[in-house]
Amino acid sequence: MSHSELPNLDEQAFAKPSLEGLLPAHRTVHAPRILLLYGSVRERSYSRLQTEEAARLLRRMGAETRIFDPHGLPLPDGAPDEHPKVMELRELAQWAEGMVWTSPERHGAMSGILKAQIDWIPLSVGAVRPTQGKTLALMQVSGGSQSFNAVNQMRVLGRWMRMLTIPNQSSVAKAFAEFDEAGRMKPSSYYDRVVDVMEELVKFTLLTRDCADYLVDRYSERRESAEALSKRVNQRSI
């Protein structure tokens, strides 16, 4: 196709997608690093119990896991960025190659506790976006009938954080009946779905972590960078 057929296209910023970009020469060999967040601080928190169950499965699948404890995390903008819990969360977000977000459904929505954790993760640190290109799995627990309100909300947030949110997801209805006294999830179709979701998360993380930067590299941002560079050069020549 000749350039005249695409007069609005910036040829300097344009890059034809290539298979080579998706198949890096060097593959990461360490265990996939997965950060898990949950959305309740109750003593018997079902979102925490499901998160712990997911972490066990991830470790069995060969992943390295970290679970962030939201106790003591201040409200967004309610403390300086140097607050110890904020710094801990942000360091874990940068460490992770993938995440799991698990929220109870409250008033037909995700919990404020989980939203606060997401709000504390910055969209950018300098020129680095801590979540861009990282994989994400979503789960929710409900006190009543099965619902998908929380996971649907979190899916919107995952897209906003530029994460690669996997297609599968988990929603556990009547969570109080799905865990035993020891806090372990009982055998059920709900448990099987959690296994499915974690398996898919590990697969997507292994598939994309070495080419994540390439997957989220965007024409519009390359073009903006090119324009900024041109302005700097022109200013120096004045």
XYZ file of C-alpha atoms in Angstrom:
238
model
C 0.000 0.000 0.000
C 1.449 3.347 -1.022
C 1.869 6.173 1.447
C -0.649 8.272 -0.487
C -3.424 5.863 0.508
C -2.790 6.582 4.200
C -2.097 10.311 4.331
C -2.764 10.556 8.091
C -0.275 7.841 9.016
C 2.996 8.921 10.597
C 5.486 6.618 8.912
C 8.201 7.326 11.474
C 5.994 6.085 14.328
C 4.322 3.259 12.394
C 5.562 -0.304 12.949
C 4.136 -3.369 11.258
C 3.435 -6.075 13.874
C 5.830 -8.979 13.555
C 6.034 -12.526 14.850
C 9.640 -11.885 15.865
C 8.486 -9.333 18.411
C 6.355 -11.988 20.081
C 9.146 -14.575 20.128
C 12.069 -13.070 22.055
C 15.424 -14.775 21.691
C 15.895 -15.040 25.449
C 13.244 -16.569 27.687
C 12.812 -15.807 31.385
C 13.388 -18.943 33.444
C 12.427 -17.900 36.971
C 9.068 -18.870 38.456
C 6.162 -16.616 37.432
C 5.765 -13.906 40.080
C 2.137 -13.439 41.119
C 0.785 -10.820 43.554
C -2.593 -11.547 45.154
C -4.887 -8.838 46.576
C -8.085 -9.422 48.543
C -10.839 -7.057 49.615
C -11.833 -7.630 53.234
C -10.230 -7.308 56.669
C -12.770 -9.420 58.533
C -11.358 -12.089 60.827
C -12.997 -14.769 58.671
C -12.711 -13.117 55.290
C -13.887 -15.336 52.462
C -12.064 -13.247 49.878
C -8.869 -13.844 51.877
C -9.595 -17.574 52.214
C -10.178 -17.856 48.473
C -7.002 -15.858 47.848
C -5.007 -18.234 50.054
C -6.511 -21.196 48.203
C -5.530 -19.627 44.899
C -1.994 -19.020 46.164
C -1.633 -22.705 47.097
C -2.704 -23.688 43.602
C -0.339 -21.195 41.990
C 2.597 -22.518 43.991
C 1.644 -26.059 42.975
C 1.747 -24.835 39.369
C 5.269 -23.510 39.820
C 4.605 -19.837 40.557
C 6.070 -17.645 43.282
C 3.342 -15.841 45.211
C 3.005 -12.861 47.516
C -0.242 -11.941 49.291
C -0.662 -8.302 50.329
C -2.321 -7.770 53.719
C -4.522 -4.638 53.462
C -4.659 -4.116 57.253
C -3.288 -0.663 58.000
C -3.366 0.619 54.419
C -4.595 4.246 54.561
C -7.293 5.618 52.313
C -6.034 6.900 48.965
C -4.610 10.427 49.398
C -5.029 10.004 53.163
C -1.313 9.553 53.768
C 1.945 10.372 51.994
C 3.353 8.023 49.374
C 6.102 7.169 51.852
C 3.646 5.412 54.183
C 5.087 1.912 54.884
C 1.996 0.034 53.660
C 1.810 2.116 50.489
C 5.482 1.532 49.762
C 5.054 -2.214 50.407
C 2.131 -2.437 47.993
C 3.898 -0.450 45.276
C 7.068 -2.521 45.567
C 5.023 -5.710 45.233
C 3.199 -4.296 42.184
C 6.537 -3.663 40.484
C 7.856 -7.099 41.517
C 4.866 -8.972 40.104
C 4.493 -10.298 36.565
C 0.828 -11.091 37.163
C -1.879 -10.411 39.735
C -5.013 -11.917 41.244
C -7.717 -9.579 42.567
C -10.399 -11.140 44.788
C -13.239 -9.046 46.171
C -16.403 -9.663 48.134
C -19.478 -8.208 46.497
C -20.900 -5.428 48.632
C -23.987 -3.446 47.628
C -23.650 -4.911 44.140
C -20.068 -3.782 43.706
C -16.448 -4.549 44.568
C -15.329 -3.594 48.063
C -13.793 -0.252 48.905
C -10.884 -2.065 50.541
C -9.833 -3.655 47.261
C -10.480 -0.455 45.312
C -8.242 1.435 47.740
C -5.390 -0.979 47.041
C -5.785 -0.505 43.297
C -5.994 3.280 43.710
C -2.687 3.305 45.588
C -0.927 1.601 42.667
C 0.194 4.502 40.455
C -0.406 4.524 36.729
C 3.207 5.558 36.301
C 6.434 5.784 38.278
C 8.653 8.063 36.254
C 8.439 6.575 32.768
C 7.429 3.121 34.037
C 3.824 1.931 34.372
C 3.883 -0.656 37.198
C 0.926 -2.658 35.870
C 1.195 -2.264 32.087
C 1.437 -5.580 30.244
C 1.104 -7.701 33.373
C -1.467 -10.466 33.548
C -4.529 -10.316 35.785
C -7.061 -12.864 37.079
C -10.325 -11.838 38.758
C -12.388 -13.560 41.447
C -15.240 -12.604 43.732
C -17.203 -14.086 46.625
C -20.854 -13.405 47.367
C -23.012 -13.913 50.435
C -26.044 -14.767 48.333
C -26.726 -15.986 44.815
C -24.044 -15.955 42.160
C -23.253 -12.565 40.703
C -20.592 -11.074 38.459
C -20.870 -7.407 39.433
C -17.528 -7.253 41.248
C -15.517 -9.110 38.600
C -17.097 -6.972 35.882
C -16.033 -3.807 37.701
C -12.541 -5.135 38.271
C -12.256 -6.056 34.604
C -12.839 -2.395 33.702
C -10.148 -1.389 36.209
C -7.734 -3.966 34.802
C -8.167 -2.506 31.342
C -7.627 0.992 32.726
C -4.407 -0.204 34.406
C -3.346 -1.606 30.996
C -3.218 -5.157 32.270
C -3.727 -8.324 30.207
C -6.834 -9.611 31.950
C -7.427 -13.291 31.256
C -10.834 -14.387 29.867
C -11.700 -16.821 32.676
C -12.929 -15.662 36.088
C -14.384 -17.040 39.329
C -17.538 -16.090 41.225
C -18.387 -18.083 44.363
C -21.987 -17.864 45.584
C -22.919 -18.336 49.269
C -19.246 -18.352 50.158
C -20.013 -19.108 53.807
C -20.998 -22.619 52.738
C -17.941 -23.239 50.522
C -15.198 -23.206 53.183
C -14.690 -25.593 56.077
C -13.841 -24.680 59.678
C -10.135 -24.691 58.874
C -10.685 -22.138 56.100
C -10.077 -24.554 53.250
C -12.306 -24.509 50.182
C -14.536 -27.548 49.868
C -14.638 -29.721 46.723
C -17.177 -28.253 44.285
C -17.616 -26.836 40.832
C -16.604 -23.493 42.356
C -13.286 -24.966 43.459
C -12.765 -26.475 40.012
C -13.273 -23.038 38.459
C -10.637 -21.524 40.758
C -8.214 -24.195 39.519
C -9.148 -23.314 35.933
C -8.563 -19.599 36.507
C -5.180 -20.053 38.166
C -4.063 -22.469 35.458
C -5.031 -19.978 32.783
C -3.278 -17.153 34.625
C 0.004 -19.074 34.803
C -0.227 -19.990 31.118
C -0.895 -16.402 30.042
C 1.896 -15.117 32.282
C 4.398 -17.571 30.801
C 3.185 -16.706 27.310
C 3.326 -12.923 27.594
C 5.858 -11.839 30.223
C 8.824 -11.795 27.828
C 6.968 -9.822 25.170
C 4.746 -7.677 27.415
C 6.494 -4.456 26.396
C 5.970 -5.312 22.732
C 2.303 -6.206 23.262
C 1.478 -2.858 24.849
C 3.701 -0.720 22.603
C 1.329 1.721 20.901
C 1.499 3.736 17.709
C -0.148 6.787 19.309
C 2.441 6.879 22.087
C 5.353 6.361 19.705
C 4.000 9.202 17.610
C 3.685 11.453 20.634
C 7.257 10.636 21.610
C 8.423 11.413 18.099
C 6.649 14.770 18.210
C 8.201 15.585 21.594
C 11.650 14.717 20.255
C 11.096 16.883 17.190
C 10.104 19.852 19.353
C 13.212 19.500 21.484
C 15.459 19.339 18.410
C 13.752 22.324 16.820
C 14.025 24.374 20.001
C 17.765 23.742 20.164
C 18.166 24.931 16.571
C 16.413 28.248 17.193
